XYZ file of N, CA and C in Angstrom:
498
model
N 107.278 111.605 118.308
C 108.526 111.298 117.632
C 109.446 112.507 117.813
N 110.697 112.221 118.052
C 111.663 113.281 118.328
C 112.927 113.027 117.519
N 113.571 114.090 117.103
C 114.849 113.988 116.407
C 115.748 115.133 116.798
N 117.037 114.912 116.674
C 117.996 115.985 116.940
C 118.207 116.772 115.648
N 119.100 117.746 115.688
C 119.298 118.590 114.524
C 120.671 118.508 113.898
N 121.499 117.559 114.331
C 122.886 117.555 113.878
C 123.075 116.818 112.559
N 123.801 117.474 111.653
C 124.240 116.856 110.407
C 125.764 116.889 110.420
N 126.363 115.709 110.326
C 127.818 115.590 110.407
C 128.368 114.941 109.143
N 129.594 115.313 108.816
C 130.359 114.623 107.786
C 131.686 114.280 108.433
N 131.869 112.981 108.681
C 133.052 112.578 109.429
C 132.940 113.122 110.835
N 133.973 113.773 111.304
C 133.957 114.326 112.657
C 133.603 115.815 112.674
N 133.089 116.331 111.552
C 132.745 117.746 111.456
C 131.234 117.936 111.477
N 130.766 118.871 112.306
C 129.352 119.222 112.332
C 129.113 120.270 111.243
N 128.263 119.937 110.290
C 127.950 120.867 109.220
C 126.731 121.712 109.514
N 125.793 121.148 110.254
C 124.557 121.862 110.548
C 124.034 121.380 111.880
N 123.513 122.271 112.671
C 123.008 121.903 113.981
C 121.511 121.997 114.134
N 120.819 122.470 113.088
C 119.374 122.665 113.226
C 118.570 122.008 112.101
N 119.022 120.865 111.641
C 118.279 120.130 110.609
C 116.968 119.600 111.198
N 115.983 119.461 110.364
C 114.700 118.905 110.793
C 114.618 117.477 110.265
N 114.748 116.520 111.191
C 114.776 115.105 110.825
C 113.471 114.390 111.132
N 112.520 115.112 111.695
C 111.201 114.561 112.001
C 110.184 115.486 111.368
N 109.241 114.895 110.637
C 108.216 115.724 110.008
C 106.913 114.978 109.872
N 105.864 115.757 109.759
C 104.535 115.211 109.522
C 104.327 115.240 108.011
N 104.097 114.076 107.402
C 103.927 114.041 105.947
C 102.463 113.953 105.538
N 101.623 113.586 106.448
C 100.175 113.573 106.273
C 99.589 114.055 107.587
N 98.286 114.261 107.597
C 97.646 114.715 108.831
C 97.969 113.780 109.992
N 98.038 112.476 109.726
C 98.272 111.518 110.794
C 99.426 110.566 110.508
N 100.459 111.037 109.817
C 101.631 110.199 109.557
C 102.891 111.005 109.866
N 103.728 110.454 110.746
C 105.007 111.067 111.095
C 106.136 110.232 110.516
N 107.215 110.922 110.119
C 108.409 110.239 109.632
C 109.624 110.857 110.305
N 110.501 109.985 110.796
C 111.801 110.389 111.302
C 112.850 109.761 110.405
N 113.971 110.451 110.201
C 114.961 109.959 109.243
C 116.368 109.987 109.807
N 117.171 109.049 109.306
C 118.593 109.005 109.628
C 119.317 108.555 108.375
N 120.493 109.127 108.154
C 121.271 108.780 106.970
C 121.459 109.999 106.090
N 121.750 109.744 104.831
C 121.971 110.826 103.869
C 120.652 111.560 103.612
N 120.658 112.874 103.768
C 119.427 113.664 103.677
C 118.705 113.482 102.351
N 119.435 113.545 101.260
C 118.799 113.377 99.951
C 118.163 112.007 99.797
N 118.834 110.990 100.327
C 118.297 109.634 100.272
C 117.029 109.528 101.117
N 117.050 110.123 102.297
C 115.873 110.112 103.164
C 114.688 110.783 102.482
N 114.932 111.935 101.893
C 113.843 112.666 101.249
C 113.302 111.915 100.040
N 114.171 111.232 99.300
C 113.725 110.396 98.178
C 112.802 109.295 98.683
N 113.177 108.663 99.783
C 112.351 107.588 100.342
C 111.028 108.116 100.887
N 111.046 109.277 101.491
C 109.809 109.867 102.002
C 108.871 110.191 100.844
N 109.395 110.737 99.751
C 108.571 110.989 98.560
C 107.942 109.698 98.060
N 108.742 108.636 98.007
C 108.242 107.335 97.548
C 107.192 106.796 98.514
N 107.412 106.981 99.812
C 106.439 106.531 100.809
C 105.109 107.250 100.623
N 105.154 108.550 100.376
C 103.914 109.303 100.173
C 103.139 108.776 98.966
N 103.826 108.489 97.879
C 103.160 107.920 96.697
C 102.586 106.549 97.005
N 103.332 105.754 97.749
C 102.876 104.415 98.106
C 101.681 104.487 99.049
N 101.642 105.472 99.934
C 100.475 105.660 100.797
C 99.231 105.941 99.954
N 99.373 106.724 98.891
C 98.243 106.974 97.991
C 97.770 105.676 97.345
N 98.721 104.847 96.936
C 98.391 103.586 96.254
C 97.768 102.560 97.191
N 98.030 102.653 98.494
C 97.510 101.686 99.461
C 96.363 102.271 100.291
N 95.753 103.320 99.804
C 94.624 103.971 100.486
C 94.983 104.364 101.914
N 96.230 104.792 102.121
C 96.662 105.277 103.423
C 97.032 104.204 104.420
N 97.084 102.933 104.014
C 97.460 101.845 104.923
C 98.971 101.891 105.126
N 99.386 102.359 106.284
C 100.807 102.610 106.535
C 101.637 101.330 106.504
N 101.139 100.269 107.073
C 101.894 99.015 107.083
C 102.119 98.513 105.665
N 101.073 98.467 104.869
C 101.210 98.018 103.474
C 102.138 98.935 102.688
N 102.038 100.242 102.926
C 102.897 101.198 102.218
C 104.362 100.991 102.584
N 104.642 100.731 103.857
C 106.031 100.525 104.288
C 106.593 99.218 103.743
N 105.785 98.167 103.703
C 106.228 96.899 103.123
C 106.524 97.085 101.637
N 105.663 97.803 100.940
C 105.891 98.067 99.514
C 107.158 98.899 99.308
N 107.381 99.880 100.171
C 108.590 100.700 100.091
C 109.834 99.852 100.317
N 109.811 99.004 101.337
C 110.968 98.148 101.629
C 111.244 97.196 100.468
N 110.196 96.671 99.878
C 110.356 95.767 98.736
C 111.000 96.507 97.558
N 110.492 97.695 97.268
C 111.071 98.489 96.173
C 112.513 98.871 96.475
N 112.780 99.205 97.714
C 114.120 99.598 98.147
C 115.117 98.466 97.902
N 114.679 97.232 98.086
C 115.547 96.068 97.869
C 115.677 95.677 96.408
N 114.636 95.911 95.615
C 114.612 95.357 94.260
C 114.931 96.364 93.152
N 114.675 97.643 93.367
C 114.926 98.630 92.323
C 116.370 99.116 92.398
N 117.046 99.030 91.287
C 118.481 99.353 91.239
C 118.773 100.757 91.779
N 117.955 101.721 91.395
C 118.142 103.108 91.826
C 118.027 103.231 93.349
N 117.005 102.613 93.924
C 116.769 102.744 95.362
C 117.760 101.940 96.194
N 118.285 100.846 95.644
C 119.191 99.968 96.384
C 120.416 100.698 96.926
N 120.804 101.780 96.269
C 122.008 102.517 96.651
C 121.767 103.537 97.755
N 120.515 103.719 98.153
C 120.195 104.756 99.133
C 120.642 104.357 100.534
N 121.230 105.332 101.246
C 121.776 105.123 102.582
C 120.910 105.884 103.587
N 119.917 105.187 104.150
C 118.990 105.857 105.048
C 118.223 104.823 105.861
N 117.569 105.304 106.902
C 116.600 104.531 107.680
C 115.461 105.472 108.024
N 114.265 104.910 108.151
C 113.094 105.716 108.492
C 112.367 105.123 109.695
N 111.877 105.988 110.553
C 110.881 105.640 111.560
C 109.578 106.244 111.057
N 108.537 105.455 111.005
C 107.265 105.906 110.452
C 106.162 105.538 111.438
N 105.220 106.453 111.668
C 104.149 106.167 112.623
C 102.856 106.853 112.211
N 101.754 106.181 112.506
C 100.436 106.798 112.453
C 99.789 106.508 113.806
N 98.540 106.877 114.033
C 97.974 106.668 115.377
C 97.850 105.204 115.810
N 98.002 104.257 114.897
C 97.811 102.847 115.267
C 99.054 101.986 115.183
N 100.103 102.421 114.474
C 101.279 101.575 114.290
C 102.546 102.422 114.179
N 103.647 101.878 114.681
C 104.974 102.489 114.547
C 105.883 101.471 113.882
N 106.621 101.900 112.848
C 107.445 100.987 112.067
C 108.814 101.585 111.785
N 109.833 100.729 111.775
C 111.161 101.105 111.302
C 111.331 100.453 109.941
N 111.742 101.253 108.949
C 111.951 100.746 107.593
C 113.420 100.928 107.249
N 114.060 99.822 106.820
C 115.491 99.837 106.520
C 115.742 99.316 105.110
N 116.881 99.687 104.573
C 117.243 99.337 103.206
C 117.528 97.874 102.971
N 117.685 97.100 104.041
C 117.916 95.663 103.864
C 116.608 94.905 103.698
N 115.491 95.623 103.634
C 114.186 95.005 103.456
C 113.389 94.863 104.734
N 113.977 95.250 105.860
C 113.275 95.119 107.136
C 112.168 96.157 107.282
N 111.029 95.696 107.772
C 109.951 96.557 108.256
C 109.641 96.006 109.644
N 110.042 96.751 110.661
C 109.981 96.249 112.032
C 108.966 97.064 112.824
N 108.030 96.348 113.452
C 107.098 96.980 114.378
C 107.551 96.624 115.786
N 108.175 97.553 116.496
C 108.666 97.245 117.840
C 107.514 96.810 118.758
N 107.742 95.768 119.533
C 106.708 95.232 120.415
C 106.224 96.272 121.423
N 107.119 97.135 121.881
C 106.762 98.140 122.881
C 106.503 99.519 122.277
N 106.590 99.629 120.947
C 106.332 100.903 120.279
C 107.488 101.880 120.309
N 108.593 101.510 120.920
C 109.748 102.410 121.022
C 110.644 102.198 119.806
N 110.918 103.272 119.087
C 111.772 103.211 117.902
C 112.960 104.136 118.083
N 114.085 103.746 117.484
C 115.264 104.608 117.505
C 116.151 104.242 116.324
N 116.655 105.250 115.640
C 117.575 105.060 114.524
C 118.649 106.126 114.604
N 119.682 105.994 113.799
C 120.724 107.009 113.738
C 121.845 106.747 114.729
N 122.807 107.637 114.713
C 124.016 107.468 115.525
C 123.739 107.337 117.004
N 122.863 108.154 117.535
C 122.545 108.105 118.954
C 121.369 107.204 119.273
N 120.873 106.499 118.281
C 119.666 105.702 118.439
C 119.736 104.639 119.518
N 120.849 103.930 119.603
C 120.933 102.868 120.610
C 120.958 103.441 122.027
N 121.572 104.597 122.201
C 121.582 105.237 123.519
C 120.171 105.679 123.897
N 119.488 106.319 122.955
C 118.119 106.787 123.212
C 117.187 105.609 123.455
N 117.354 104.546 122.687
C 116.508 103.361 122.842
C 116.675 102.753 124.232
N 117.907 102.597 124.666
C 118.160 102.027 125.989
C 117.542 102.891 127.086
N 117.701 104.177 126.965
C 117.148 105.082 127.975
C 115.625 105.015 127.984
N 115.002 105.075 126.818
C 113.539 105.031 126.730
C 112.993 103.730 127.301
N 113.650 102.612 127.002
C 113.210 101.323 127.550
C 113.312 101.311 129.073
N 114.286 102.003 129.610
C 114.432 102.088 131.056
C 113.384 102.968 131.711
N 112.834 103.906 130.972
C 111.854 104.842 131.525
C 110.404 104.450 131.265
N 110.155 103.583 130.314
C 108.794 103.330 129.843
C 107.853 102.837 130.941
N 108.361 102.075 131.889
C 107.508 101.498 132.934
C 107.372 102.372 134.179
N 108.001 103.524 134.187
C 107.942 104.394 135.359
C 106.695 105.274 135.270
N 105.859 105.219 136.297
C 104.643 106.023 136.334
C 104.984 107.512 136.339
N 104.141 108.291 135.690
C 104.299 109.735 135.707
C 105.004 110.312 134.493
N 105.545 109.460 133.618
C 106.195 109.946 132.408
C 105.287 109.689 131.212
N 105.021 110.726 130.427
C 104.287 110.493 129.184
C 105.293 110.270 128.053
N 104.793 109.947 126.865
C 105.665 109.594 125.745
C 106.642 110.720 125.394
N 106.170 111.958 125.401
C 107.067 113.064 125.047
C 108.152 113.267 126.096
N 107.814 113.136 127.355
C 108.826 113.275 128.411
C 109.884 112.182 128.293
N 109.450 110.962 128.013
C 110.397 109.855 127.836
C 111.286 110.123 126.630
N 110.693 110.558 125.520
C 111.462 110.826 124.300
C 112.495 111.931 124.536
N 112.079 112.998 125.195
C 113.013 114.100 125.458
C 114.169 113.668 126.367
N 113.861 112.921 127.418
C 114.905 112.462 128.337
C 115.848 111.500 127.613
N 115.292 110.595 126.809
C 116.111 109.634 126.069
C 117.034 110.345 125.084
N 116.528 111.339 124.396
C 117.371 112.081 123.446
C 118.414 112.921 124.168
N 118.066 113.442 125.335
C 119.061 114.197 126.107
C 120.226 113.285 126.483
N 119.912 112.084 126.933
C 120.961 111.129 127.284
C 121.794 110.795 126.046
N 121.135 110.529 124.927
C 121.858 110.220 123.682
C 122.770 111.371 123.280
N 122.257 112.595 123.358
C 123.054 113.762 122.961
C 124.216 114.010 123.924
N 124.037 113.650 125.179
C 125.125 113.788 126.156
C 126.248 112.790 125.892
N 125.919 111.640 125.309
C 126.898 110.565 125.092
C 127.471 110.559 123.677
N 126.618 110.725 122.683
C 127.016 110.548 121.276
C 127.473 111.870 120.652
N 128.659 111.877 120.079
C 129.179 113.110 119.478
C 128.453 113.470 118.183
N 127.668 112.557 117.621
C 126.933 112.818 116.378
C 125.479 113.179 116.632
N 125.139 113.472 117.882
C 123.770 113.832 118.275
C 123.840 115.114 119.087
N 122.963 116.087 118.778
C 122.971 117.327 119.558
C 121.665 117.494 120.344
N 121.568 118.600 121.061
C 120.423 118.863 121.928
C 119.361 119.734 121.259
N 119.439 119.934 119.971
C 118.463 120.745 119.251
C 117.346 119.819 118.761
N 116.320 119.609 119.599
C 115.293 118.623 119.320
C 114.085 119.209 118.600
N 113.519 118.406 117.718
C 112.246 118.700 117.064
C 111.303 117.570 117.443
N 110.117 117.926 117.930
C 109.129 116.938 118.360
C 107.858 117.100 117.532
N 107.340 115.994 117.058
C 106.031 115.940 116.400
C 105.249 114.843 117.108
N 103.950 115.040 117.290
C 103.175 114.022 117.991
C 101.821 113.799 117.334
N 101.246 112.647 117.656
C 99.927 112.240 117.194
C 99.144 111.705 118.380
N 97.845 111.741 118.287
C 97.010 111.063 119.269
C 96.947 109.607 118.849
N 97.244 108.700 119.767
C 97.228 107.270 119.426
C 95.820 106.718 119.507
N 95.600 105.651 118.745
C 94.333 104.919 118.767
C 94.678 103.435 118.800
N 93.804 102.638 119.385
C 94.054 101.190 119.348
C 93.979 100.686 117.918
N 94.747 99.633 117.640
C 94.728 99.005 116.316
C 93.365 98.382 116.070
N 92.886 98.517 114.826
C 91.659 97.828 114.429
C 91.984 96.363 114.194
N 91.195 95.504 114.775
C 91.415 94.083 114.554
C 90.660 93.643 113.311
N 91.323 92.829 112.503
C 90.693 92.326 111.299
C 89.903 91.086 111.639
N 88.663 91.023 111.153
C 87.823 89.862 111.437
C 87.782 88.929 110.268
């Protein structure tokens, strides 16, 4: 998972080295877009929900999305999260969506659509690993989007196949 470091208000860059990607558990990564305080509030809630669901990331994200839609306090939060563990990658949004991309490629934020398009174009090319694709996609996004910079933070996990339920 990769994120840039730019924090903007309107057309002004306030900070260029924010950390928008972090490891919240040994095997759980979170990327954030939107208002920083709102993102951090949601990450705190996600961590509590992970405890309540015995670490089941999918169940925790569904519970978070449900609370985000139904609790008056959370409904006002302006943020999006990319969340991943070694078996699943999910985008969680305030409209109640919990999306597991079919190809595992996630993107949020101002430059997200540029990075997503680039990553989808590179995914089938032999010789590129996930980090190389992520870095190239973010470079393209930062070259195009004025709200995205080249100060990248990368966090990674070893992937595992999903356990099938019998």
